[in-house]
Coordinates of C-alpha atoms and ligand atoms in Angstrom, one line a residue:
M844 CA -4.0 120.9 142.5
D845 CA -6.3 121.7 139.5
Y846 CA -9.7 120.1 139.1
A847 CA -12.3 119.9 136.3
I848 CA -15.8 119.7 137.9
G849 CA -18.9 118.3 136.2
D850 CA -22.4 119.9 136.1
V851 CA -23.3 121.3 139.5
Q852 CA -26.8 122.5 138.4
G853 CA -27.4 124.3 141.6
C854 CA -26.5 121.4 143.8
F855 CA -24.6 123.6 146.2
N856 CA -24.7 121.1 149.1
S857 CA -23.1 118.4 147.0
L858 CA -20.5 120.9 145.7
N859 CA -19.5 121.8 149.3
A860 CA -19.3 118.1 150.1
L861 CA -17.1 117.4 147.1
L862 CA -14.8 120.4 147.9
K863 CA -14.4 119.0 151.4
K864 CA -13.6 115.6 150.0
I865 CA -10.8 117.0 147.8
N866 CA -9.6 119.3 150.7
F867 CA -10.1 122.3 148.5
N868 CA -7.9 125.1 149.5
I869 CA -8.6 128.5 147.8
D870 CA -4.9 129.6 148.1
R871 CA -3.6 126.4 146.5
D872 CA -6.1 124.9 144.1
R873 CA -7.8 125.9 140.9
L874 CA -11.3 124.8 139.8
Y875 CA -12.6 124.5 136.2
F876 CA -16.3 124.1 136.1
L877 CA -17.6 122.4 132.9
G878 CA -20.8 124.4 132.6
D879 CA -24.4 124.1 133.7
V880 CA -23.5 125.4 137.1
V881 CA -27.2 126.6 137.5
N882 CA -30.7 125.3 137.1
R883 CA -32.8 122.2 138.0
G884 CA -31.3 122.1 141.5
S885 CA -32.4 124.2 144.5
H886 CA -29.3 126.5 145.0
S887 CA -28.5 128.1 141.8
L888 CA -27.9 131.5 143.4
E889 CA -25.5 130.2 146.0
T890 CA -23.6 128.3 143.4
L891 CA -23.2 131.2 141.0
R892 CA -22.2 133.5 143.9
F893 CA -19.6 131.0 144.9
L894 CA -18.0 131.0 141.4
H895 CA -18.2 134.8 141.2
S896 CA -16.6 135.3 144.6
N897 CA -13.8 132.8 143.8
K898 CA -13.2 134.0 140.3
D899 CA -9.5 134.3 140.7
N900 CA -9.3 130.5 141.5
A901 CA -12.3 129.2 139.6
E902 CA -13.2 129.4 136.0
M903 CA -16.2 127.9 134.0
V904 CA -17.3 127.4 130.5
L905 CA -20.9 128.2 129.6
G906 CA -23.3 125.4 129.5
N907 CA -26.8 125.3 127.9
H908 CA -28.5 126.0 131.3
D909 CA -26.2 128.9 132.0
F910 CA -27.0 130.3 128.6
H911 CA -30.7 129.7 129.1
L912 CA -30.5 131.8 132.3
L913 CA -28.9 134.7 130.4
V914 CA -31.6 134.5 127.7
C915 CA -34.5 134.4 130.3
A916 CA -32.9 137.2 132.3
L917 CA -32.2 139.6 129.4
T918 CA -34.8 138.9 126.7
D919 CA -38.6 138.5 126.8
R920 CA -38.3 134.7 126.9
H921 CA -39.9 133.3 130.1
P922 CA -38.4 130.5 132.2
N923 CA -39.9 127.0 131.7
K924 CA -41.8 125.3 134.5
K925 CA -38.8 123.2 135.3
D926 CA -36.4 126.1 135.6
T927 CA -35.2 126.8 139.1
F928 CA -33.1 129.9 138.7
H929 CA -35.8 132.4 139.9
D930 CA -33.6 133.0 143.0
I931 CA -31.0 134.6 140.7
L932 CA -33.5 136.6 138.8
E933 CA -34.8 138.1 142.1
A934 CA -31.4 138.6 143.7
N935 CA -30.1 142.1 144.5
D936 CA -26.7 141.1 143.0
K937 CA -28.4 139.8 139.8
N938 CA -26.7 142.2 137.5
T939 CA -23.2 141.4 138.9
L940 CA -23.9 137.7 138.4
L941 CA -25.2 138.1 134.9
D942 CA -22.3 140.3 133.9
Y943 CA -20.0 137.5 135.3
L944 CA -21.8 134.9 133.1
I945 CA -21.7 137.0 130.0
E946 CA -17.9 137.2 130.3
R947 CA -17.4 133.5 130.5
P948 CA -15.8 131.6 127.6
L949 CA -17.3 128.6 125.7
V950 CA -14.0 126.7 125.8
I951 CA -10.9 126.7 128.0
E952 CA -7.5 125.5 126.7
Y953 CA -5.8 123.8 129.6
E954 CA -2.2 122.6 128.8
D955 CA -2.7 120.2 125.9
S956 CA -6.4 119.6 126.6
L957 CA -9.7 121.4 126.0
M958 CA -12.6 121.9 128.3
V959 CA -16.1 122.4 126.9
H960 CA -19.7 121.8 128.1
A961 CA -21.0 119.4 125.5
G962 CA -18.5 118.5 122.9
V963 CA -16.6 119.4 119.8
P964 CA -17.8 118.7 116.2
P965 CA -15.7 115.9 114.7
N966 CA -14.9 117.9 111.6
W967 CA -13.5 120.9 113.6
S968 CA -9.8 121.4 114.4
Q969 CA -8.7 123.0 117.6
S970 CA -8.4 126.3 115.8
D971 CA -12.0 126.0 114.4
V972 CA -13.2 125.4 118.0
I973 CA -11.2 128.4 119.4
N974 CA -12.2 130.8 116.6
N975 CA -15.9 129.9 116.6
A976 CA -16.1 130.0 120.4
A977 CA -14.4 133.4 120.3
L978 CA -16.9 134.7 117.7
V979 CA -19.8 133.8 120.2
H980 CA -17.9 135.3 123.1
S981 CA -17.4 138.6 121.2
Q982 CA -21.1 138.8 120.3
L983 CA -22.0 138.3 124.0
R984 CA -19.9 141.3 124.8
N985 CA -21.4 143.4 122.0
E986 CA -23.8 146.3 122.7
N987 CA -26.5 144.4 120.7
L988 CA -26.4 141.6 123.3
I989 CA -30.2 141.5 123.9
E990 CA -31.0 141.2 120.1
F991 CA -28.2 138.6 119.8
L992 CA -29.5 136.5 122.7
S993 CA -33.1 136.6 121.3
Q994 CA -31.9 135.1 118.0
M995 CA -29.8 132.2 119.4
Y996 CA -32.6 129.7 120.1
G997 CA -33.4 127.0 117.5
N998 CA -31.8 123.9 116.0
L999 CA -30.8 125.4 112.7
P1000 CA -28.5 125.4 110.9
H1001 CA -27.7 121.7 111.4
T1002 CA -24.2 122.0 109.9
W1003 CA -21.5 124.6 109.9
S1004 CA -20.2 126.2 106.8
E1005 CA -18.0 129.2 105.9
T1006 CA -20.9 130.8 104.0
L1007 CA -23.2 131.0 107.0
T1008 CA -24.0 134.5 108.4
I1009 CA -22.4 135.5 111.8
K1010 CA -25.7 134.8 113.6
E1011 CA -26.0 131.3 112.0
K1012 CA -22.4 130.5 112.8
C1013 CA -23.0 131.5 116.4
R1014 CA -26.2 129.5 116.7
Y1015 CA -24.5 126.4 115.3
T1016 CA -21.5 126.9 117.6
I1017 CA -23.7 127.4 120.7
N1018 CA -25.7 124.2 119.8
A1019 CA -22.6 122.2 119.1
L1020 CA -20.4 123.3 122.1
M1021 CA -23.3 123.5 124.6
R1022 CA -26.0 121.0 123.5
M1023 CA -24.5 118.3 121.2
R1024 CA -24.6 114.6 122.0
F1025 CA -25.0 112.8 118.6
C1026 CA -23.9 114.1 115.3
K1027 CA -22.7 113.0 111.9
E1028 CA -19.1 113.0 110.7
D1029 CA -19.7 116.3 109.0
G1030 CA -20.9 117.9 112.2
E1031 CA -24.6 117.6 111.4
L1032 CA -26.4 117.9 114.8
E1033 CA -29.3 115.9 116.3
F1034 CA -31.2 116.9 119.3
E1035 CA -33.9 114.2 119.9
H1036 CA -31.8 111.7 121.8
K1037 CA -30.2 111.8 125.3
L1038 CA -29.5 108.1 125.7
N1039 CA -26.3 106.2 126.1
V1040 CA -23.8 105.9 123.2
D1041 CA -25.0 102.4 122.2
K1042 CA -28.5 103.8 121.4
S1043 CA -27.5 106.4 118.8
P1044 CA -30.2 107.4 116.3
A1045 CA -29.9 106.1 112.7
G1046 CA -27.1 107.7 110.8
F1047 CA -25.7 109.5 113.9
K1048 CA -22.9 108.7 116.5
A1049 CA -21.8 110.2 119.7
W1050 CA -19.6 113.2 118.7
F1051 CA -16.4 111.6 120.1
L1052 CA -16.9 108.2 118.3
H1053 CA -16.3 109.4 114.7
K1054 CA -13.3 107.7 113.3
N1055 CA -11.9 110.7 111.4
R1056 CA -12.4 113.2 114.3
L1057 CA -9.9 116.0 113.9
M1058 CA -9.2 116.5 117.7
K1059 CA -8.4 112.9 118.5
E1060 CA -5.0 113.7 120.0
Q1061 CA -6.2 116.3 122.5
K1062 CA -7.8 115.4 125.8
I1063 CA -11.3 116.7 126.0
F1064 CA -13.1 117.3 129.3
F1065 CA -16.8 117.8 129.1
G1066 CA -20.1 117.6 131.1
H1067 CA -23.7 117.7 129.8
W1068 CA -24.2 114.0 129.1
S1069 CA -25.0 112.4 132.5
S1070 CA -26.3 109.1 131.0
L1071 CA -22.8 108.4 129.5
K1072 CA -21.6 105.1 130.9
N1073 CA -18.5 102.9 130.2
V1074 CA -16.8 105.3 127.9
D1075 CA -13.5 103.8 126.9
T1076 CA -12.4 106.3 124.2
K1077 CA -8.9 107.6 124.3
N1078 CA -8.6 111.3 125.4
I1079 CA -12.3 111.5 126.2
Y1080 CA -13.3 112.5 129.8
P1081 CA -17.0 112.8 130.6
V1082 CA -17.3 114.5 134.0
D1083 CA -21.1 115.0 134.5
H1084 CA -22.1 112.0 136.6
G1085 CA -25.7 113.1 137.1
C1086 CA -25.6 114.7 140.6
I1087 CA -29.0 116.5 139.9
W1088 CA -30.6 113.1 139.1
G1089 CA -29.4 111.6 142.4
G1090 CA -26.1 110.4 141.0
Q1091 CA -22.7 111.9 141.8
L1092 CA -20.9 115.2 141.5
T1093 CA -17.4 114.5 140.1
A1094 CA -14.1 116.3 140.0
Y1095 CA -11.3 115.2 137.8
N1096 CA -7.9 115.9 139.4
L1097 CA -5.9 117.3 136.5
T1098 CA -2.7 117.1 138.4
N1099 CA -2.9 113.4 139.4
N1100 CA -5.3 112.2 136.7
I1101 CA -8.0 110.6 138.9
Y1102 CA -11.7 111.0 139.2
I1103 CA -13.1 111.8 142.7
S1104 CA -16.9 111.5 143.1
Q1105 CA -19.3 112.7 145.8
D1106 CA -22.7 111.1 146.1
S1107 CA -25.5 113.7 145.8
V1108 CA -26.5 115.1 149.2
E1109 CA -29.3 117.3 147.9
I1110 CA -32.6 116.8 149.7
Ligands
MN2326 MN1 -26.0 120.7 129.6

């Protein structure tokens, strides 16, 4: 069986409970983590080690918290007070784990669907998504990685255009694929709101609710938005059910098309 799994955020006990619930078998099953595997929870190190040691059967897309870990580990930016990945920064296998994260993609194409941490701008086609994600991926593997990472924070540019510099294109792509919730039809991003879809800020909508969205026919699996409730939009599969906030850690069984949730067992 293949499963897409929502934001673990270092909730390794809940992940183990979920894997037990789905009878996870390393020889038979494949796991696709939808990003934010680390941070906020108490066991980021164990979670990342689990992914790394099972990398032949588990894949992940980068989420904003995973990216934040890379920035804090490799540039002079300091972790915030709420960050809980100090266990990784102090681990003796830190470099192995960071190298593993640097190699991870921003999107995964799975059969006729797409997996991404936050979402896909409504004005992007599947090839726009793949090409822009690949541009960021190539920059992460470039020898100027540290300089690149130190320039990727910030909310600008709000919109994507062909005339942007490579750095600007990457910053927009990271913000869109890893952080977006609300946007305009032309992909203009908004970062002040984290509420449910019925509370969108003026002029903005949840990225998947735009009428003329180009990727309507592809299934999209994503995490990041734990407050999403009652989403009844065709081909839209939110899988982050807020484990870190005392909610549930969820796996979507891609073979049988069902959600399986595990109540948080973090202390
Ligand atoms: Mn996130």
